[in-house]
CSV table of C-alpha atoms in Angstrom, one decimal:
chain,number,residue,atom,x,y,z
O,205,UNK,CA,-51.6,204.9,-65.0
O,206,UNK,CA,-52.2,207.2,-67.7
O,207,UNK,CA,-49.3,209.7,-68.4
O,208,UNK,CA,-49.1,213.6,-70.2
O,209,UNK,CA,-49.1,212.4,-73.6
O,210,UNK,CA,-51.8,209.8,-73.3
O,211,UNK,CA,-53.9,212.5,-72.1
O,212,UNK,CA,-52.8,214.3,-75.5
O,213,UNK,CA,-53.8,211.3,-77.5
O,214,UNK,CA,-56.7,210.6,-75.5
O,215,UNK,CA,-58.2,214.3,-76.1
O,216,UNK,CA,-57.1,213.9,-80.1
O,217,UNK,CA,-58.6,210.4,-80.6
O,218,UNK,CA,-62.1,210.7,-78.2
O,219,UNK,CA,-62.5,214.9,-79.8
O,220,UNK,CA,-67.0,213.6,-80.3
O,221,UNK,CA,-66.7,213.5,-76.7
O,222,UNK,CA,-65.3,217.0,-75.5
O,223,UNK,CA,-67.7,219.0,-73.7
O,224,UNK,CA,-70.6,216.4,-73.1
O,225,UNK,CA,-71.5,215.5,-70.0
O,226,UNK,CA,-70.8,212.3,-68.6
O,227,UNK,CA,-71.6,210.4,-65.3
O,228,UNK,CA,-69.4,207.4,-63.8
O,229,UNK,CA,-70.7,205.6,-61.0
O,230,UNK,CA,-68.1,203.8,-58.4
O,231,UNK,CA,-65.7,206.1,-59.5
O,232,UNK,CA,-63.5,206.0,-56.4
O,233,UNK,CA,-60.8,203.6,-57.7
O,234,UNK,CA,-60.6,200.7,-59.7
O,235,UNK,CA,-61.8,200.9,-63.2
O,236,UNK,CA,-64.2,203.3,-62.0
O,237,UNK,CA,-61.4,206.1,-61.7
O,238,UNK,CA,-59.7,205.5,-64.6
O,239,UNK,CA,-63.0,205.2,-67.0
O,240,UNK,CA,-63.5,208.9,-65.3
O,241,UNK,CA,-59.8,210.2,-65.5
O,242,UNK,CA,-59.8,209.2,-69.6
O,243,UNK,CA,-63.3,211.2,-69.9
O,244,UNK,CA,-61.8,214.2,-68.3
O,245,UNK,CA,-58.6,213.8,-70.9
O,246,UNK,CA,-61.1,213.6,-73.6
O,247,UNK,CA,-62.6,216.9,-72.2
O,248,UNK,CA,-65.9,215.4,-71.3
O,249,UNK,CA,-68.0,217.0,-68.5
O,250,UNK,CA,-67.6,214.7,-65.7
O,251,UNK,CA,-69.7,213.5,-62.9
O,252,UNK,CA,-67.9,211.1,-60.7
O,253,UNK,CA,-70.2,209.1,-58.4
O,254,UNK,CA,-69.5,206.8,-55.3
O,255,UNK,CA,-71.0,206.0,-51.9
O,256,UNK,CA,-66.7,206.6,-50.4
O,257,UNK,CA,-66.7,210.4,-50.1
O,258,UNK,CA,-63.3,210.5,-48.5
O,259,UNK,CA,-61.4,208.5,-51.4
O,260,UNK,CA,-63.7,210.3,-53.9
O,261,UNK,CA,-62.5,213.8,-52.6
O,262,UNK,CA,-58.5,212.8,-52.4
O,263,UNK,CA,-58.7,211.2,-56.0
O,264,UNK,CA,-60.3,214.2,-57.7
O,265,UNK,CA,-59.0,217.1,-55.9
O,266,UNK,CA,-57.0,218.4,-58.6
O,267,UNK,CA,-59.6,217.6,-61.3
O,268,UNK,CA,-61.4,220.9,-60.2
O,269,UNK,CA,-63.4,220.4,-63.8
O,270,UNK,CA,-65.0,217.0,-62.3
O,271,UNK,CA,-67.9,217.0,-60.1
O,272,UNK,CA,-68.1,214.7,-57.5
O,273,UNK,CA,-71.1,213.4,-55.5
O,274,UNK,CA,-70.9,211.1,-52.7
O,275,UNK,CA,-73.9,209.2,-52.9
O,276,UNK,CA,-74.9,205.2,-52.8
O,277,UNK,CA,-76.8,203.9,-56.1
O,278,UNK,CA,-78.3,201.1,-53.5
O,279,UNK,CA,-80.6,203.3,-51.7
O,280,UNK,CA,-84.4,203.8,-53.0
O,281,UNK,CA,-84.5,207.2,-53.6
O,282,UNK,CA,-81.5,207.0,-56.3
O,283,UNK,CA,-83.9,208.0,-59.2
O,284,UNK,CA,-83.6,211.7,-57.1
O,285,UNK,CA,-79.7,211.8,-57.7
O,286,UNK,CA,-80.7,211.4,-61.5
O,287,UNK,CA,-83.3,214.6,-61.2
O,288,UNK,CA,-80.0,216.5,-59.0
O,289,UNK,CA,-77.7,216.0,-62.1
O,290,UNK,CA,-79.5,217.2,-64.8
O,291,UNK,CA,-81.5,219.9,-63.0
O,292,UNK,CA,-79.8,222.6,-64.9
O,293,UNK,CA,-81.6,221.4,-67.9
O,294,UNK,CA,-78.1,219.6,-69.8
O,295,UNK,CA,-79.0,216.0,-69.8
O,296,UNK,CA,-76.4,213.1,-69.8
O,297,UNK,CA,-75.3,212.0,-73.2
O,298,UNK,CA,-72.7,209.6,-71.9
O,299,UNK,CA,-73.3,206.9,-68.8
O,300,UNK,CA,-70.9,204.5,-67.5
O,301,UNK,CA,-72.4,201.7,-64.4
O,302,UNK,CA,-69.3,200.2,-62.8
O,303,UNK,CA,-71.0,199.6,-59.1
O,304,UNK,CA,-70.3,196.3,-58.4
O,305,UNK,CA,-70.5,194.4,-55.0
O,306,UNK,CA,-70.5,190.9,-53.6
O,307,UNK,CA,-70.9,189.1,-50.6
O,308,UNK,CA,-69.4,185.7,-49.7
O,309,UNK,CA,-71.2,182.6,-48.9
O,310,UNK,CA,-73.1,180.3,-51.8
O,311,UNK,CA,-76.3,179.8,-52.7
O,312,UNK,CA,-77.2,178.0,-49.2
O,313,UNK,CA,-74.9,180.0,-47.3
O,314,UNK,CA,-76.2,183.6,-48.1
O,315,UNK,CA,-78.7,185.0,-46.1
O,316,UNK,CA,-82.0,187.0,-47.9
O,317,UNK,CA,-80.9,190.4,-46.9
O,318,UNK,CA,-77.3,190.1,-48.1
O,319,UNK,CA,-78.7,188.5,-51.4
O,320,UNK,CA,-81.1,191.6,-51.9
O,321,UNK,CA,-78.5,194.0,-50.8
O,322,UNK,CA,-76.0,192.6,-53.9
O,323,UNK,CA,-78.7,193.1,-56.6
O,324,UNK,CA,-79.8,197.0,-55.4
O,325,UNK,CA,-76.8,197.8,-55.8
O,326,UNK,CA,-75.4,195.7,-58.7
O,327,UNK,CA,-78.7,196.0,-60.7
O,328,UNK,CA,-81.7,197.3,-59.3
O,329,UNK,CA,-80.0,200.7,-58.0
O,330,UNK,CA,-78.3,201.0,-61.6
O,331,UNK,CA,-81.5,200.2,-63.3
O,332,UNK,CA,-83.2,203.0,-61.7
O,333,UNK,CA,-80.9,205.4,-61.9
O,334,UNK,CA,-79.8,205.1,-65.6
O,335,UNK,CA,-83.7,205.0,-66.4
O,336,UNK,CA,-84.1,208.2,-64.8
O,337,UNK,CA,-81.2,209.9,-66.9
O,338,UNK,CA,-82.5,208.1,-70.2
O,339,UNK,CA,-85.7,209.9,-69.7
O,340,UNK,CA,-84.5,212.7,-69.6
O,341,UNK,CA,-82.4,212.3,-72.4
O,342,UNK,CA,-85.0,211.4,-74.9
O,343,UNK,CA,-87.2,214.3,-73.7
O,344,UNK,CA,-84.3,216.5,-74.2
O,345,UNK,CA,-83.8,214.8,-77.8
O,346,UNK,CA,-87.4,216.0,-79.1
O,347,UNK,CA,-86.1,219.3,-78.4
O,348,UNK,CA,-82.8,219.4,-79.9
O,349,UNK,CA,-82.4,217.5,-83.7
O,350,UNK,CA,-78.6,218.1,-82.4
O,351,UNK,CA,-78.8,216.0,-79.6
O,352,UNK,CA,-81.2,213.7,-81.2
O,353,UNK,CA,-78.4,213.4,-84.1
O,354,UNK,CA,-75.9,212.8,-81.1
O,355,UNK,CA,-77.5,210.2,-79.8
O,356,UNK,CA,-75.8,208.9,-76.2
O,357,UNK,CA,-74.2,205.7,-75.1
O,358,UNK,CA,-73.9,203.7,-72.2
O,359,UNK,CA,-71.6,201.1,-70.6
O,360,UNK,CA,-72.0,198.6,-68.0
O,361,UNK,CA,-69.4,197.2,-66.3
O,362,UNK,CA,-70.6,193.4,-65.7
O,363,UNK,CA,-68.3,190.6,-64.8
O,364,UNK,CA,-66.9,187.2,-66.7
O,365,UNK,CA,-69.0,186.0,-63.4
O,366,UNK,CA,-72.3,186.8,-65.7
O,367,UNK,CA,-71.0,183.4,-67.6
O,368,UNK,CA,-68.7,181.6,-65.1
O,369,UNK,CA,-69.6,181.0,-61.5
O,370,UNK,CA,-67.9,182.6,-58.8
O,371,UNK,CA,-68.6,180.7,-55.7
O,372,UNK,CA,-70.6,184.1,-55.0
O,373,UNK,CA,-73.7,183.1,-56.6
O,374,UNK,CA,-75.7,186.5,-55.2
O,375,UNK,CA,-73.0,188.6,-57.3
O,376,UNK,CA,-72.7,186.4,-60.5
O,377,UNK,CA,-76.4,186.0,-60.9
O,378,UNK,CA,-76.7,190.3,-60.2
O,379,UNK,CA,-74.0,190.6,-62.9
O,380,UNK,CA,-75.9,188.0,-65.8
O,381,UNK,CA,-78.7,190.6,-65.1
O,382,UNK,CA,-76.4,193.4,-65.7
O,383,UNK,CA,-75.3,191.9,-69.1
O,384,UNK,CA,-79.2,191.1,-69.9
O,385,UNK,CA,-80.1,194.6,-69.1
O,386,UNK,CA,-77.6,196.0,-71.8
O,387,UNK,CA,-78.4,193.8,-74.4
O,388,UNK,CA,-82.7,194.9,-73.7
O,389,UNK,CA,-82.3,198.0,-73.2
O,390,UNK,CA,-79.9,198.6,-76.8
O,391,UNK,CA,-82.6,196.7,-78.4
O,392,UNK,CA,-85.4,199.3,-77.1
O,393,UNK,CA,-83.1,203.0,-77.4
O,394,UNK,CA,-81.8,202.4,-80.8
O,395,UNK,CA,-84.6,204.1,-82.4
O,396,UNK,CA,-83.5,207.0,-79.9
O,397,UNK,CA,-79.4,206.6,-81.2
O,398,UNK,CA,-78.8,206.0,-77.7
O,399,UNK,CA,-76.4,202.7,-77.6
O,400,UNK,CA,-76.1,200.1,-74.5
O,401,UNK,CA,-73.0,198.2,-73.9
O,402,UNK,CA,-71.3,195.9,-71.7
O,403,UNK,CA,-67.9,195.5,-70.5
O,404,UNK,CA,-67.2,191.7,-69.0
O,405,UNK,CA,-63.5,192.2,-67.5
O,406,UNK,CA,-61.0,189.5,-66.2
O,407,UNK,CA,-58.7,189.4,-64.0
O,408,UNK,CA,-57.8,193.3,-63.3
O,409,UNK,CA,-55.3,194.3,-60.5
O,410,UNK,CA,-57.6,196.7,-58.2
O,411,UNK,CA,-56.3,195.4,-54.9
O,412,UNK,CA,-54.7,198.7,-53.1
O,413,UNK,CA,-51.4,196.7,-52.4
O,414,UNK,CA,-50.8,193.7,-55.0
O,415,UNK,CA,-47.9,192.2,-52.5
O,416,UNK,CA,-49.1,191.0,-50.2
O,417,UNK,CA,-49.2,187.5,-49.4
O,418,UNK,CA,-52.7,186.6,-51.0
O,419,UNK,CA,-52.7,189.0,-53.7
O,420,UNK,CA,-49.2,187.5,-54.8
O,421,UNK,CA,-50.5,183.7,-54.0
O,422,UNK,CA,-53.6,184.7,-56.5
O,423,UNK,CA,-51.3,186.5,-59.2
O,424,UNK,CA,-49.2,183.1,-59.6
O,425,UNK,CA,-52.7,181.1,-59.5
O,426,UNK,CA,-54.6,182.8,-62.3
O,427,UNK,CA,-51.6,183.8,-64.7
O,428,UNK,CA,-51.6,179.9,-65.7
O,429,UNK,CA,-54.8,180.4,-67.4
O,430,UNK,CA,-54.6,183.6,-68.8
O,431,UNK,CA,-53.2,183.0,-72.4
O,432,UNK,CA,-51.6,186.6,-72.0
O,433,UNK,CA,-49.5,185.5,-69.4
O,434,UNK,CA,-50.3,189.3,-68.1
O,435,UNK,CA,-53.0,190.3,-65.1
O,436,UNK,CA,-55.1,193.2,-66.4
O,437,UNK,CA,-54.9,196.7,-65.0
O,438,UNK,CA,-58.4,199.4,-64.8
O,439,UNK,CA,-56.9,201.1,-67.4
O,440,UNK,CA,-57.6,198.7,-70.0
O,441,UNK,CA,-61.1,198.4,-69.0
O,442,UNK,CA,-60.9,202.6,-69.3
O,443,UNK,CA,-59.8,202.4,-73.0
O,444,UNK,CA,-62.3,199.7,-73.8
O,445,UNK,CA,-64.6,201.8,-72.1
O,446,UNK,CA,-63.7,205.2,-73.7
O,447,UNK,CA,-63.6,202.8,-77.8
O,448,UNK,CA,-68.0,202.1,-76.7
O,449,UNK,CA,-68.9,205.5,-75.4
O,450,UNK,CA,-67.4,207.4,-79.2
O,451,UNK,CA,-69.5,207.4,-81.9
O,452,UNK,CA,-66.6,207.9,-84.0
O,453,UNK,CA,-65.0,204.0,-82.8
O,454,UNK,CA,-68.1,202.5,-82.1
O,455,UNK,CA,-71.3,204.7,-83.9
O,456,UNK,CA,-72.5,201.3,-85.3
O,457,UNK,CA,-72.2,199.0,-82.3
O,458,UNK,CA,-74.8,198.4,-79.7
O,459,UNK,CA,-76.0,194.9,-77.6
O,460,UNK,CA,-72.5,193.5,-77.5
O,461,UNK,CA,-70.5,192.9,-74.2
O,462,UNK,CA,-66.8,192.9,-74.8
O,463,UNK,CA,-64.7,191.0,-72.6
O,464,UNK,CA,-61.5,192.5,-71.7
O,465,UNK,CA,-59.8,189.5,-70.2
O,466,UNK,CA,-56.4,188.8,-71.8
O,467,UNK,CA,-58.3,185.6,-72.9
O,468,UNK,CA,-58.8,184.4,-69.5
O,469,UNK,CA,-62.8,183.4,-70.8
O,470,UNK,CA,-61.1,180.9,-73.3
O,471,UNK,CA,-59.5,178.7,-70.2
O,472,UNK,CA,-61.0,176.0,-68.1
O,473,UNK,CA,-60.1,178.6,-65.3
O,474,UNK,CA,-63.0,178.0,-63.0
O,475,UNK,CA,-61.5,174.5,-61.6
Protein backbone atom coordinates (compact mmCIF):
# COMPACT_ATOMS: atom_id res chain seq x y z
CA UNK A 1 0.00 0.00 0.00
CA UNK A 2 1.00 3.50 -0.57
CA UNK A 3 2.70 5.34 2.35
CA UNK A 4 3.11 9.38 3.48
CA UNK A 5 5.84 10.05 1.31
CA UNK A 6 4.55 8.29 -1.80
CA UNK A 7 1.64 10.46 -1.41
CA UNK A 8 4.28 13.43 -1.42
CA UNK A 9 5.90 12.12 -4.51
CA UNK A 10 2.76 11.18 -6.02
CA UNK A 11 1.28 14.93 -5.70
CA UNK A 12 5.00 16.31 -6.94
CA UNK A 13 5.29 13.95 -10.02
CA UNK A 14 1.23 13.85 -11.25
CA UNK A 15 1.05 18.26 -10.29
CA UNK A 16 -1.14 18.33 -14.49
CA UNK A 17 -3.55 16.39 -12.55
CA UNK A 18 -4.41 18.47 -9.29
CA UNK A 19 -7.84 19.75 -9.17
CA UNK A 20 -9.41 17.86 -12.34
CA UNK A 21 -11.95 15.75 -11.90
CA UNK A 22 -11.71 12.29 -12.24
CA UNK A 23 -14.08 9.18 -12.11
CA UNK A 24 -12.94 5.41 -11.19
CA UNK A 25 -15.30 2.78 -11.66
CA UNK A 26 -15.04 -0.55 -9.35
CA UNK A 27 -13.30 1.34 -7.07
CA UNK A 28 -14.15 -0.69 -4.02
CA UNK A 29 -10.84 -2.70 -3.77
CA UNK A 30 -8.50 -4.16 -6.00
CA UNK A 31 -6.79 -1.92 -8.49
CA UNK A 32 -9.81 0.01 -8.49
CA UNK A 33 -8.93 1.54 -4.98
CA UNK A 34 -5.62 2.07 -5.39
CA UNK A 35 -5.94 3.77 -9.11
CA UNK A 36 -8.47 6.14 -6.93
CA UNK A 37 -6.31 6.50 -3.71
CA UNK A 38 -3.08 7.71 -6.14
CA UNK A 39 -5.65 10.40 -7.91
CA UNK A 40 -6.61 11.71 -4.57
CA UNK A 41 -2.61 11.97 -3.69
CA UNK A 42 -2.19 13.69 -6.95
CA UNK A 43 -5.07 16.08 -5.75
CA UNK A 44 -7.41 15.06 -8.43
CA UNK A 45 -11.19 15.53 -7.84
CA UNK A 46 -12.37 12.10 -7.31
CA UNK A 47 -15.39 10.16 -8.13
CA UNK A 48 -15.19 6.68 -6.84
CA UNK A 49 -17.81 4.34 -8.37
CA UNK A 50 -18.94 0.74 -7.46
CA UNK A 51 -22.19 -1.38 -7.28
CA UNK A 52 -20.62 -2.55 -3.18
CA UNK A 53 -21.84 0.52 -1.18
CA UNK A 54 -20.81 -0.97 2.17
CA UNK A 55 -16.99 -1.58 1.12
CA UNK A 56 -17.17 1.61 -0.89
CA UNK A 57 -18.22 3.66 2.32
CA UNK A 58 -15.55 1.85 4.87
CA UNK A 59 -12.68 2.37 2.21
CA UNK A 60 -13.22 6.09 1.62
CA UNK A 61 -14.45 7.35 4.90
CA UNK A 62 -11.61 9.37 5.65
CA UNK A 63 -11.13 10.60 2.09
CA UNK A 64 -13.87 13.21 2.85
CA UNK A 65 -12.50 15.02 -0.64
CA UNK A 66 -13.77 11.79 -2.66
CA UNK A 67 -17.13 11.29 -3.74
CA UNK A 68 -18.55 8.12 -3.74
CA UNK A 69 -21.66 6.70 -5.58
CA UNK A 70 -22.92 3.31 -5.17
CA UNK A 71 -24.17 2.44 -8.35
CA UNK A 72 -23.77 -0.74 -10.99
CA UNK A 73 -22.38 0.23 -14.57
CA UNK A 74 -24.50 -3.07 -15.81
CA UNK A 75 -27.84 -1.66 -15.57
CA UNK A 76 -29.46 0.31 -18.75
CA UNK A 77 -30.05 3.44 -17.45
CA UNK A 78 -26.07 4.00 -16.60
CA UNK A 79 -25.73 6.81 -19.31
CA UNK A 80 -28.05 8.79 -16.30
CA UNK A 81 -25.12 8.25 -13.68
CA UNK A 82 -22.96 10.09 -16.45
CA UNK A 83 -25.66 13.22 -16.71
CA UNK A 84 -25.63 13.02 -12.35
CA UNK A 85 -21.73 13.57 -12.35
CA UNK A 86 -21.34 16.34 -14.44
CA UNK A 87 -24.66 18.18 -13.69
CA UNK A 88 -22.88 20.99 -12.08
CA UNK A 89 -21.55 21.88 -15.44
CA UNK A 90 -17.48 20.56 -14.65
CA UNK A 91 -17.06 17.74 -17.06
CA UNK A 92 -14.68 14.70 -16.48
CA UNK A 93 -11.27 15.24 -17.90
CA UNK A 94 -9.88 12.05 -16.51
CA UNK A 95 -11.74 8.37 -16.77
CA UNK A 96 -10.53 5.15 -15.48
CA UNK A 97 -12.97 1.61 -16.49
CA UNK A 98 -11.71 -1.12 -14.08
CA UNK A 99 -15.34 -3.11 -13.88
CA UNK A 100 -14.58 -6.37 -14.59
CA UNK A 101 -16.68 -9.61 -14.00
CA UNK A 102 -16.73 -13.24 -15.03
CA UNK A 103 -18.68 -16.17 -14.67
CA UNK A 104 -17.44 -19.82 -14.83
CA UNK A 105 -18.34 -22.42 -17.28
CA UNK A 106 -16.91 -22.44 -21.18
CA UNK A 107 -18.19 -21.72 -24.11
CA UNK A 108 -20.84 -24.83 -23.95
CA UNK A 109 -21.22 -24.55 -20.40
CA UNK A 110 -22.45 -20.91 -20.07
CA UNK A 111 -25.84 -20.15 -20.26
CA UNK A 112 -27.20 -16.85 -22.55
CA UNK A 113 -28.14 -14.77 -19.65
CA UNK A 114 -24.79 -15.21 -17.75
CA UNK A 115 -22.88 -14.62 -21.10
CA UNK A 116 -24.91 -11.17 -21.61
CA UNK A 117 -24.73 -10.32 -18.05
CA UNK A 118 -20.49 -10.48 -18.34
CA UNK A 119 -20.44 -8.09 -21.43
CA UNK A 120 -23.00 -5.21 -19.81
CA UNK A 121 -20.94 -4.96 -17.36
CA UNK A 122 -17.46 -5.60 -18.72
CA UNK A 123 -18.21 -3.70 -21.96
CA UNK A 124 -21.49 -2.60 -22.86
CA UNK A 125 -22.18 -0.74 -19.37
CA UNK A 126 -18.59 0.93 -19.71
CA UNK A 127 -19.24 1.76 -23.26
CA UNK A 128 -22.28 3.74 -22.43
CA UNK A 129 -21.18 5.30 -19.70
CA UNK A 130 -17.83 6.68 -20.80
CA UNK A 131 -19.64 7.83 -24.09
CA UNK A 132 -21.95 9.83 -22.06
CA UNK A 133 -19.00 11.60 -20.16
CA UNK A 134 -16.99 12.10 -23.57
CA UNK A 135 -19.89 14.04 -24.81
CA UNK A 136 -19.94 16.03 -22.52
CA UNK A 137 -16.49 16.65 -22.58
CA UNK A 138 -16.16 17.71 -26.12
CA UNK A 139 -19.18 20.04 -25.75
CA UNK A 140 -17.46 21.54 -22.83
CA UNK A 141 -14.12 21.80 -24.93
CA UNK A 142 -15.88 24.22 -27.66
CA UNK A 143 -16.37 26.38 -24.81
CA UNK A 144 -13.19 26.49 -23.09
CA UNK A 145 -9.70 26.71 -25.54
CA UNK A 146 -8.35 25.71 -21.86
CA UNK A 147 -9.90 22.60 -21.60
CA UNK A 148 -9.74 21.97 -25.27
CA UNK A 149 -5.78 22.56 -24.75
CA UNK A 150 -6.08 20.01 -21.76
CA UNK A 151 -7.45 17.54 -23.51
CA UNK A 152 -8.56 14.28 -21.22
CA UNK A 153 -7.50 10.70 -21.02
CA UNK A 154 -8.84 7.47 -20.34
CA UNK A 155 -7.83 4.01 -19.13
CA UNK A 156 -9.35 0.74 -19.36
CA UNK A 157 -8.51 -1.89 -17.28
CA UNK A 158 -8.67 -5.08 -19.73
CA UNK A 159 -7.13 -8.40 -18.96
CA UNK A 160 -4.02 -10.53 -20.51
CA UNK A 161 -7.40 -12.84 -21.01
CA UNK A 162 -8.11 -10.25 -24.12
CA UNK A 163 -4.97 -12.45 -25.77
CA UNK A 164 -4.79 -15.69 -23.70
CA UNK A 165 -7.86 -17.83 -22.94
CA UNK A 166 -9.09 -18.21 -19.59
CA UNK A 167 -11.31 -21.14 -19.55
CA UNK A 168 -13.95 -18.28 -19.00
CA UNK A 169 -14.56 -17.56 -22.49
CA UNK A 170 -17.71 -14.98 -21.67
CA UNK A 171 -15.06 -12.72 -19.77
CA UNK A 172 -11.98 -13.08 -22.09
CA UNK A 173 -13.98 -12.41 -25.21
CA UNK A 174 -15.75 -9.09 -23.03
CA UNK A 175 -12.20 -8.03 -22.23
CA UNK A 176 -10.68 -8.38 -26.25
CA UNK A 177 -13.65 -5.95 -26.74
CA UNK A 178 -12.45 -3.83 -24.04
CA UNK A 179 -8.96 -3.65 -25.52
CA UNK A 180 -10.62 -3.03 -29.14
CA UNK A 181 -12.70 -0.35 -27.77
CA UNK A 182 -9.55 1.67 -26.50
CA UNK A 183 -7.60 1.33 -29.50
CA UNK A 184 -11.17 2.82 -31.70
CA UNK A 185 -12.10 5.07 -29.65
CA UNK A 186 -8.13 6.86 -29.41
CA UNK A 187 -8.16 6.67 -33.08
CA UNK A 188 -11.62 8.74 -33.23
CA UNK A 189 -10.85 11.49 -29.94
CA UNK A 190 -7.48 12.43 -30.89
CA UNK A 191 -8.52 15.24 -32.91
CA UNK A 192 -10.34 16.27 -29.51
CA UNK A 193 -6.68 15.68 -27.31
CA UNK A 194 -8.65 13.27 -25.50
CA UNK A 195 -6.38 9.93 -25.31
CA UNK A 196 -7.69 6.13 -24.87
CA UNK A 197 -5.70 3.55 -23.16
CA UNK A 198 -5.55 0.17 -21.90
CA UNK A 199 -4.12 -1.51 -19.05
CA UNK A 200 -3.73 -5.58 -19.61
CA UNK A 201 -2.57 -6.77 -15.99
CA UNK A 202 -1.16 -10.20 -14.86
CA UNK A 203 -1.22 -11.90 -12.06
CA UNK A 204 -2.23 -9.18 -9.25
CA UNK A 205 -2.83 -10.27 -5.55
CA UNK A 206 -6.60 -8.94 -4.96
CA UNK A 207 -7.75 -11.94 -3.10
CA UNK A 208 -8.91 -10.39 0.54
CA UNK A 209 -6.72 -13.18 2.33
CA UNK A 210 -3.73 -14.50 0.10
CA UNK A 211 -3.28 -17.64 2.74
CA UNK A 212 -5.37 -19.50 2.33
CA UNK A 213 -5.14 -22.85 0.99
CA UNK A 214 -5.98 -22.10 -2.81
CA UNK A 215 -4.63 -18.73 -2.90
CA UNK A 216 -1.21 -20.17 -1.63
CA UNK A 217 -1.64 -23.50 -4.02
CA UNK A 218 -2.06 -20.71 -7.03
CA UNK A 219 0.93 -18.35 -5.78
CA UNK A 220 3.39 -21.47 -6.00
CA UNK A 221 1.58 -22.40 -9.53
CA UNK A 222 1.96 -19.12 -11.45
CA UNK A 223 5.29 -17.77 -9.95
CA UNK A 224 7.09 -20.54 -12.26
CA UNK A 225 6.03 -18.62 -15.25
CA UNK A 226 6.34 -15.23 -14.21
CA UNK A 227 9.98 -14.23 -15.20
CA UNK A 228 9.88 -11.75 -12.12
CA UNK A 229 9.60 -14.44 -9.82
CA UNK A 230 7.17 -11.69 -8.03
CA UNK A 231 3.04 -11.80 -8.04
CA UNK A 232 1.84 -8.24 -8.81
CA UNK A 233 0.09 -6.14 -6.30
CA UNK A 234 -3.02 -3.15 -7.46
CA UNK A 235 -0.63 -0.81 -6.82
CA UNK A 236 1.38 -1.28 -9.77
CA UNK A 237 -1.49 -1.27 -11.96
CA UNK A 238 -2.27 2.26 -9.96
CA UNK A 239 1.16 3.78 -10.99
CA UNK A 240 0.81 2.46 -14.57
CA UNK A 241 -2.45 3.91 -14.43
CA UNK A 242 -1.57 7.30 -12.91
CA UNK A 243 2.07 7.30 -16.00
CA UNK A 244 -1.40 7.17 -18.97
CA UNK A 245 -3.84 9.59 -17.39
CA UNK A 246 -0.63 12.68 -17.17
CA UNK A 247 -0.03 14.47 -20.00
CA UNK A 248 3.22 15.31 -18.65
CA UNK A 249 4.41 11.11 -18.88
CA UNK A 250 2.35 10.17 -21.47
CA UNK A 251 0.94 13.65 -23.60
CA UNK A 252 2.09 11.74 -26.82
CA UNK A 253 0.71 8.28 -26.29
CA UNK A 254 -2.63 7.02 -27.18
CA UNK A 255 -4.07 3.33 -28.74
CA UNK A 256 -1.49 1.26 -26.74
CA UNK A 257 -2.43 -1.26 -24.04
CA UNK A 258 0.39 -1.79 -21.65
CA UNK A 259 0.71 -4.91 -19.91
CA UNK A 260 1.64 -4.87 -16.44
CA UNK A 261 2.52 -8.47 -15.86
CA UNK A 262 5.97 -9.01 -14.52
CA UNK A 263 6.39 -10.71 -17.99
CA UNK A 264 3.93 -13.29 -17.21
CA UNK A 265 2.58 -12.65 -21.29
CA UNK A 266 6.13 -13.79 -22.43
CA UNK A 267 5.46 -17.53 -20.85
CA UNK A 268 3.74 -20.62 -22.20
CA UNK A 269 1.60 -20.03 -18.96
CA UNK A 270 -1.74 -21.05 -20.25
CA UNK A 271 -0.86 -24.94 -20.21
Amino acid sequence: MPTRDDAGQTAAMFADLHDRRAVVTGAARGIGLAIARRLLMAGAEVVAIDKDKETLRAEYERDLSCKIIADDLARDEVSLLADELVADGKPVELIVDNVGVSVPGGFTGTSDDLVASVFQSNLLGPWRFTRRLVEVLIEAQARDPALAARGGSIVFISSLHDTFPSGKPSYDVSKAGVSQLARVMAHELAPNRIRVNAISPGWIRTAPDPNTPEQRAKHEHMLRFIPMREPGYPDDVAKAAMLLLSNTWTGYVTGQNLRVDGGLSLSSWTT
